[in-house]
């Protein structure tokens, strides 16, 4: 009987060892700890630094933002119900990174639209502000480079991504931002700004958060891959040479018409005057007519 | 005719003049003439005289850009595929590879990227089209402002107007062919315009598109209109326009030796053959430079048309800009009758207004002839200032056009000048009515004061800028008489009827509404006009000059610096101002 069940007996002997339970517990703890470290969200990694960041961000917020957005980012309303600054609860870190990272915030004056201008905070301060606003309520996080980069795609995949991105761009973006991303007009003095010369990260954040009059292209609507494809298309068209010559502002037929009249007709009328002024004569010297 | 004249002396030389050995060219010309009999016509027309002035060459820009259009257009037809059949794009533009597009769009991309010189030709064709219509318009303005549309040239004015509208249609069909985003948006808009016509609109739309928009016929249909129907009509009308020009002979500016019965200028061969021929190469060169250096309609950025897509800055080409502007500023009025909507906001600005404006344009010569009652032939041109009401009328029409045109670019103006598109729209709604009225008033008064200035120059001479001090110590600017040629040109215009004669002329008992209106308009047409000085006035002013001369006679022999220019001393080698 014992001969038949030799191997079983050996294993069970260890299982019943005094330290077996302790070893198993340790193994489980190490495994779950390292798995958590590997798979958990990146922000959770530095929990204690985040708390410090939030605090620093709050101090910056109180100085630079609270006047319009309220001390706790709850927004400030005027007596007749308009807003001085909207509530920032739930806008997420991405919105802060976009608005402050492109210089739109802090606003220098109220107006139809907050224009893009020189950035007043450095990236570290922007991150602290973003951390504070993110702590007010759940919202989209700042995208990482992996979200909008096509570096990890093969050549063929990238080409397919660019073609897809072009179609998404032409369907969703050109109506306001123009076919070449040169920008367009919005009601009451607002405008869709140019998206040429804008960082890929900020384009991604704009799609994600829908700043100002822009609609919010949530991930359920336009997936992160589609957002990446749009950016890939924009980068591809920005890199390509200007095949037709000077782009004339890439504004469409209005600037073309202006050049046709000023340059085209202007020079041709000039030539007509020149031809008429040089009339036939029989002597070499100019004859006073 | 056939008698041998080779031995007849044609000189006083010692040997009889005999024709030398005929040149090779002569042999060919003779061969051709014996079969075609063109020598008589050529002899007459090669020496045909045209007057010389830069403004007479504006129509030529239109003619030559049309030739550029024909040449570059033929090139494009060799590769363009006018069908809306869907294929997979596999050309060399990466961003669209593998997409389903129409053959029209794919071949436009092929012309742009895969056919040598194709993009240059496409852009040249488009730029030349812009120049074609623009030059027709400045030519029209020249003809109108100088009164060259008057009898006997009214029908040529009508032909010119038809050319303008056909050119616009030709441009629109061409704009629609590549099937890119702008093309399709334009065609979509046109579909809406057609559907806005009450009662027949939707039937017309279905007829044109072969069913509901977009269907799959429209590009093929536009193509045949663009390459056959419209160019054929344009060519025929251009031929008629130019035949009439030859038949009527060219108008000319008034001047010594130039009358209503002659044309003073240079012959066709060699002078105008060289000038006009050279101008063709200049127009070709300017179109080629523009086509080579300036992007126009980058179809690869626009992408293929798809009814779900649109781009900011969707505008028609410039010549359709003004009805687009009217459409943009029109308030959103519509009414409903028995379940049918009449969209006044589309119908009025885009169907009624262009039709109305075009009718006004066509009728301008007849309208003016009716008001002025002028039934004479005119071959001498008017200076614009000498027809203040006519000039003001066109400037006010131009102002209307220009404001509507600007309204068509309201979005681009808004973003480039940091304005609110709403405010631009509101301002334009007022300005399109007020602006032309202000422009009319200012232009008219401006012309009248220029006429007054002409009279001053005639009667008192031009201002020399020299201040003379009289023996009594008074200061006065010295005026010197203008040259005879200049005086001739200034006085070469008709005396206009004055208001008293207008009120009493014709049949005063004719109290019909038309007659009354005509009398009223005629009074307005000539109101405040400035007549040229009469002979008596001119002579009186000359006597006055002589009297002044005698008064200043004391200065004779005492000329000091500057005084040699007082108009009483010979200053042969010291011209006060350059002769022109």
JSON list of N, CA, C and O in Angstrom, two decimals, chain A residues 52-70:
[
{"chain": "A", "resi": 52, "resn": "UNK", "atom": "N", "xyz": [1.28, 65.23, -2.95]},
{"chain": "A", "resi": 52, "resn": "UNK", "atom": "CA", "xyz": [2.06, 66.47, -2.87]},
{"chain": "A", "resi": 52, "resn": "UNK", "atom": "C", "xyz": [1.79, 67.35, -4.08]},
{"chain": "A", "resi": 52, "resn": "UNK", "atom": "O", "xyz": [1.68, 68.58, -3.98]},
{"chain": "A", "resi": 53, "resn": "UNK", "atom": "N", "xyz": [1.70, 66.69, -5.26]},
{"chain": "A", "resi": 53, "resn": "UNK", "atom": "CA", "xyz": [1.44, 67.43, -6.50]},
{"chain": "A", "resi": 53, "resn": "UNK", "atom": "C", "xyz": [0.10, 68.16, -6.41]},
{"chain": "A", "resi": 53, "resn": "UNK", "atom": "O", "xyz": [-0.01, 69.32, -6.78]},
{"chain": "A", "resi": 54, "resn": "UNK", "atom": "N", "xyz": [-0.91, 67.43, -5.91]},
{"chain": "A", "resi": 54, "resn": "UNK", "atom": "CA", "xyz": [-2.24, 68.03, -5.79]},
{"chain": "A", "resi": 54, "resn": "UNK", "atom": "C", "xyz": [-2.17, 69.26, -4.90]},
{"chain": "A", "resi": 54, "resn": "UNK", "atom": "O", "xyz": [-2.75, 70.31, -5.22]},
{"chain": "A", "resi": 55, "resn": "UNK", "atom": "N", "xyz": [-1.41, 69.16, -3.84]},
{"chain": "A", "resi": 55, "resn": "UNK", "atom": "CA", "xyz": [-1.33, 70.28, -2.91]},
{"chain": "A", "resi": 55, "resn": "UNK", "atom": "C", "xyz": [-0.65, 71.48, -3.57]},
{"chain": "A", "resi": 55, "resn": "UNK", "atom": "O", "xyz": [-1.12, 72.61, -3.50]},
{"chain": "A", "resi": 56, "resn": "UNK", "atom": "N", "xyz": [0.46, 71.18, -4.29]},
{"chain": "A", "resi": 56, "resn": "UNK", "atom": "CA", "xyz": [1.16, 72.27, -5.00]},
{"chain": "A", "resi": 56, "resn": "UNK", "atom": "C", "xyz": [0.24, 72.87, -6.06]},
{"chain": "A", "resi": 56, "resn": "UNK", "atom": "O", "xyz": [0.20, 74.08, -6.26]},
{"chain": "A", "resi": 57, "resn": "UNK", "atom": "N", "xyz": [-0.45, 71.97, -6.76]},
{"chain": "A", "resi": 57, "resn": "UNK", "atom": "CA", "xyz": [-1.37, 72.41, -7.81]},
{"chain": "A", "resi": 57, "resn": "UNK", "atom": "C", "xyz": [-2.45, 73.31, -7.22]},
{"chain": "A", "resi": 57, "resn": "UNK", "atom": "O", "xyz": [-2.83, 74.32, -7.82]},
{"chain": "A", "resi": 58, "resn": "UNK", "atom": "N", "xyz": [-2.93, 72.96, -6.00]},
{"chain": "A", "resi": 58, "resn": "UNK", "atom": "CA", "xyz": [-3.98, 73.75, -5.37]},
{"chain": "A", "resi": 58, "resn": "UNK", "atom": "C", "xyz": [-3.47, 75.16, -5.08]},
{"chain": "A", "resi": 58, "resn": "UNK", "atom": "O", "xyz": [-4.16, 76.15, -5.28]},
{"chain": "A", "resi": 59, "resn": "UNK", "atom": "N", "xyz": [-2.21, 75.23, -4.62]},
{"chain": "A", "resi": 59, "resn": "UNK", "atom": "CA", "xyz": [-1.64, 76.56, -4.35]},
{"chain": "A", "resi": 59, "resn": "UNK", "atom": "C", "xyz": [-1.56, 77.40, -5.62]},
{"chain": "A", "resi": 59, "resn": "UNK", "atom": "O", "xyz": [-1.91, 78.58, -5.63]},
{"chain": "A", "resi": 60, "resn": "UNK", "atom": "N", "xyz": [-1.09, 76.77, -6.72]},
{"chain": "A", "resi": 60, "resn": "UNK", "atom": "CA", "xyz": [-1.03, 77.50, -8.00]},
{"chain": "A", "resi": 60, "resn": "UNK", "atom": "C", "xyz": [-2.43, 77.90, -8.45]},
{"chain": "A", "resi": 60, "resn": "UNK", "atom": "O", "xyz": [-2.65, 79.00, -8.97]},
{"chain": "A", "resi": 61, "resn": "UNK", "atom": "N", "xyz": [-3.38, 76.98, -8.25]},
{"chain": "A", "resi": 61, "resn": "UNK", "atom": "CA", "xyz": [-4.76, 77.22, -8.67]},
{"chain": "A", "resi": 61, "resn": "UNK", "atom": "C", "xyz": [-5.35, 78.43, -7.95]},
{"chain": "A", "resi": 61, "resn": "UNK", "atom": "O", "xyz": [-6.01, 79.28, -8.55]},
{"chain": "A", "resi": 62, "resn": "UNK", "atom": "N", "xyz": [-5.08, 78.51, -6.65]},
{"chain": "A", "resi": 62, "resn": "UNK", "atom": "CA", "xyz": [-5.63, 79.61, -5.85]},
{"chain": "A", "resi": 62, "resn": "UNK", "atom": "C", "xyz": [-5.11, 80.95, -6.37]},
{"chain": "A", "resi": 62, "resn": "UNK", "atom": "O", "xyz": [-5.83, 81.95, -6.36]},
{"chain": "A", "resi": 63, "resn": "UNK", "atom": "N", "xyz": [-3.85, 80.97, -6.85]},
{"chain": "A", "resi": 63, "resn": "UNK", "atom": "CA", "xyz": [-3.28, 82.23, -7.33]},
{"chain": "A", "resi": 63, "resn": "UNK", "atom": "C", "xyz": [-3.78, 82.56, -8.74]},
{"chain": "A", "resi": 63, "resn": "UNK", "atom": "O", "xyz": [-4.22, 83.67, -9.01]},
{"chain": "A", "resi": 64, "resn": "UNK", "atom": "N", "xyz": [-3.72, 81.55, -9.64]},
{"chain": "A", "resi": 64, "resn": "UNK", "atom": "CA", "xyz": [-3.92, 81.86, -11.06]},
{"chain": "A", "resi": 64, "resn": "UNK", "atom": "C", "xyz": [-5.30, 81.58, -11.60]},
{"chain": "A", "resi": 64, "resn": "UNK", "atom": "O", "xyz": [-5.67, 82.12, -12.64]},
{"chain": "A", "resi": 65, "resn": "UNK", "atom": "N", "xyz": [-6.09, 80.73, -10.94]},
{"chain": "A", "resi": 65, "resn": "UNK", "atom": "CA", "xyz": [-7.33, 80.26, -11.58]},
{"chain": "A", "resi": 65, "resn": "UNK", "atom": "C", "xyz": [-8.58, 80.53, -10.76]},
{"chain": "A", "resi": 65, "resn": "UNK", "atom": "O", "xyz": [-9.68, 80.68, -11.30]},
{"chain": "A", "resi": 66, "resn": "UNK", "atom": "N", "xyz": [-8.41, 80.58, -9.43]},
{"chain": "A", "resi": 66, "resn": "UNK", "atom": "CA", "xyz": [-9.57, 80.58, -8.54]},
{"chain": "A", "resi": 66, "resn": "UNK", "atom": "C", "xyz": [-10.43, 81.82, -8.72]},
{"chain": "A", "resi": 66, "resn": "UNK", "atom": "O", "xyz": [-11.63, 81.79, -8.44]},
{"chain": "A", "resi": 67, "resn": "UNK", "atom": "N", "xyz": [-9.84, 82.90, -9.21]},
{"chain": "A", "resi": 67, "resn": "UNK", "atom": "CA", "xyz": [-10.61, 84.15, -9.36]},
{"chain": "A", "resi": 67, "resn": "UNK", "atom": "C", "xyz": [-11.84, 83.93, -10.23]},
{"chain": "A", "resi": 67, "resn": "UNK", "atom": "O", "xyz": [-12.91, 84.47, -9.95]},
{"chain": "A", "resi": 68, "resn": "UNK", "atom": "N", "xyz": [-11.69, 83.13, -11.27]},
{"chain": "A", "resi": 68, "resn": "UNK", "atom": "CA", "xyz": [-12.84, 82.87, -12.15]},
{"chain": "A", "resi": 68, "resn": "UNK", "atom": "C", "xyz": [-13.47, 81.50, -11.88]},
{"chain": "A", "resi": 68, "resn": "UNK", "atom": "O", "xyz": [-14.68, 81.33, -12.02]},
{"chain": "A", "resi": 69, "resn": "UNK", "atom": "N", "xyz": [-12.64, 80.52, -11.52]},
{"chain": "A", "resi": 69, "resn": "UNK", "atom": "CA", "xyz": [-13.17, 79.16, -11.41]},
{"chain": "A", "resi": 69, "resn": "UNK", "atom": "C", "xyz": [-13.57, 78.79, -9.98]},
{"chain": "A", "resi": 69, "resn": "UNK", "atom": "O", "xyz": [-14.02, 77.68, -9.74]},
{"chain": "A", "resi": 70, "resn": "UNK", "atom": "N", "xyz": [-13.34, 79.72, -9.02]},
{"chain": "A", "resi": 70, "resn": "UNK", "atom": "CA", "xyz": [-13.69, 79.43, -7.63]},
{"chain": "A", "resi": 70, "resn": "UNK", "atom": "C", "xyz": [-12.56, 78.69, -6.92]},
{"chain": "A", "resi": 70, "resn": "UNK", "atom": "O", "xyz": [-11.75, 78.02, -7.56]}
]
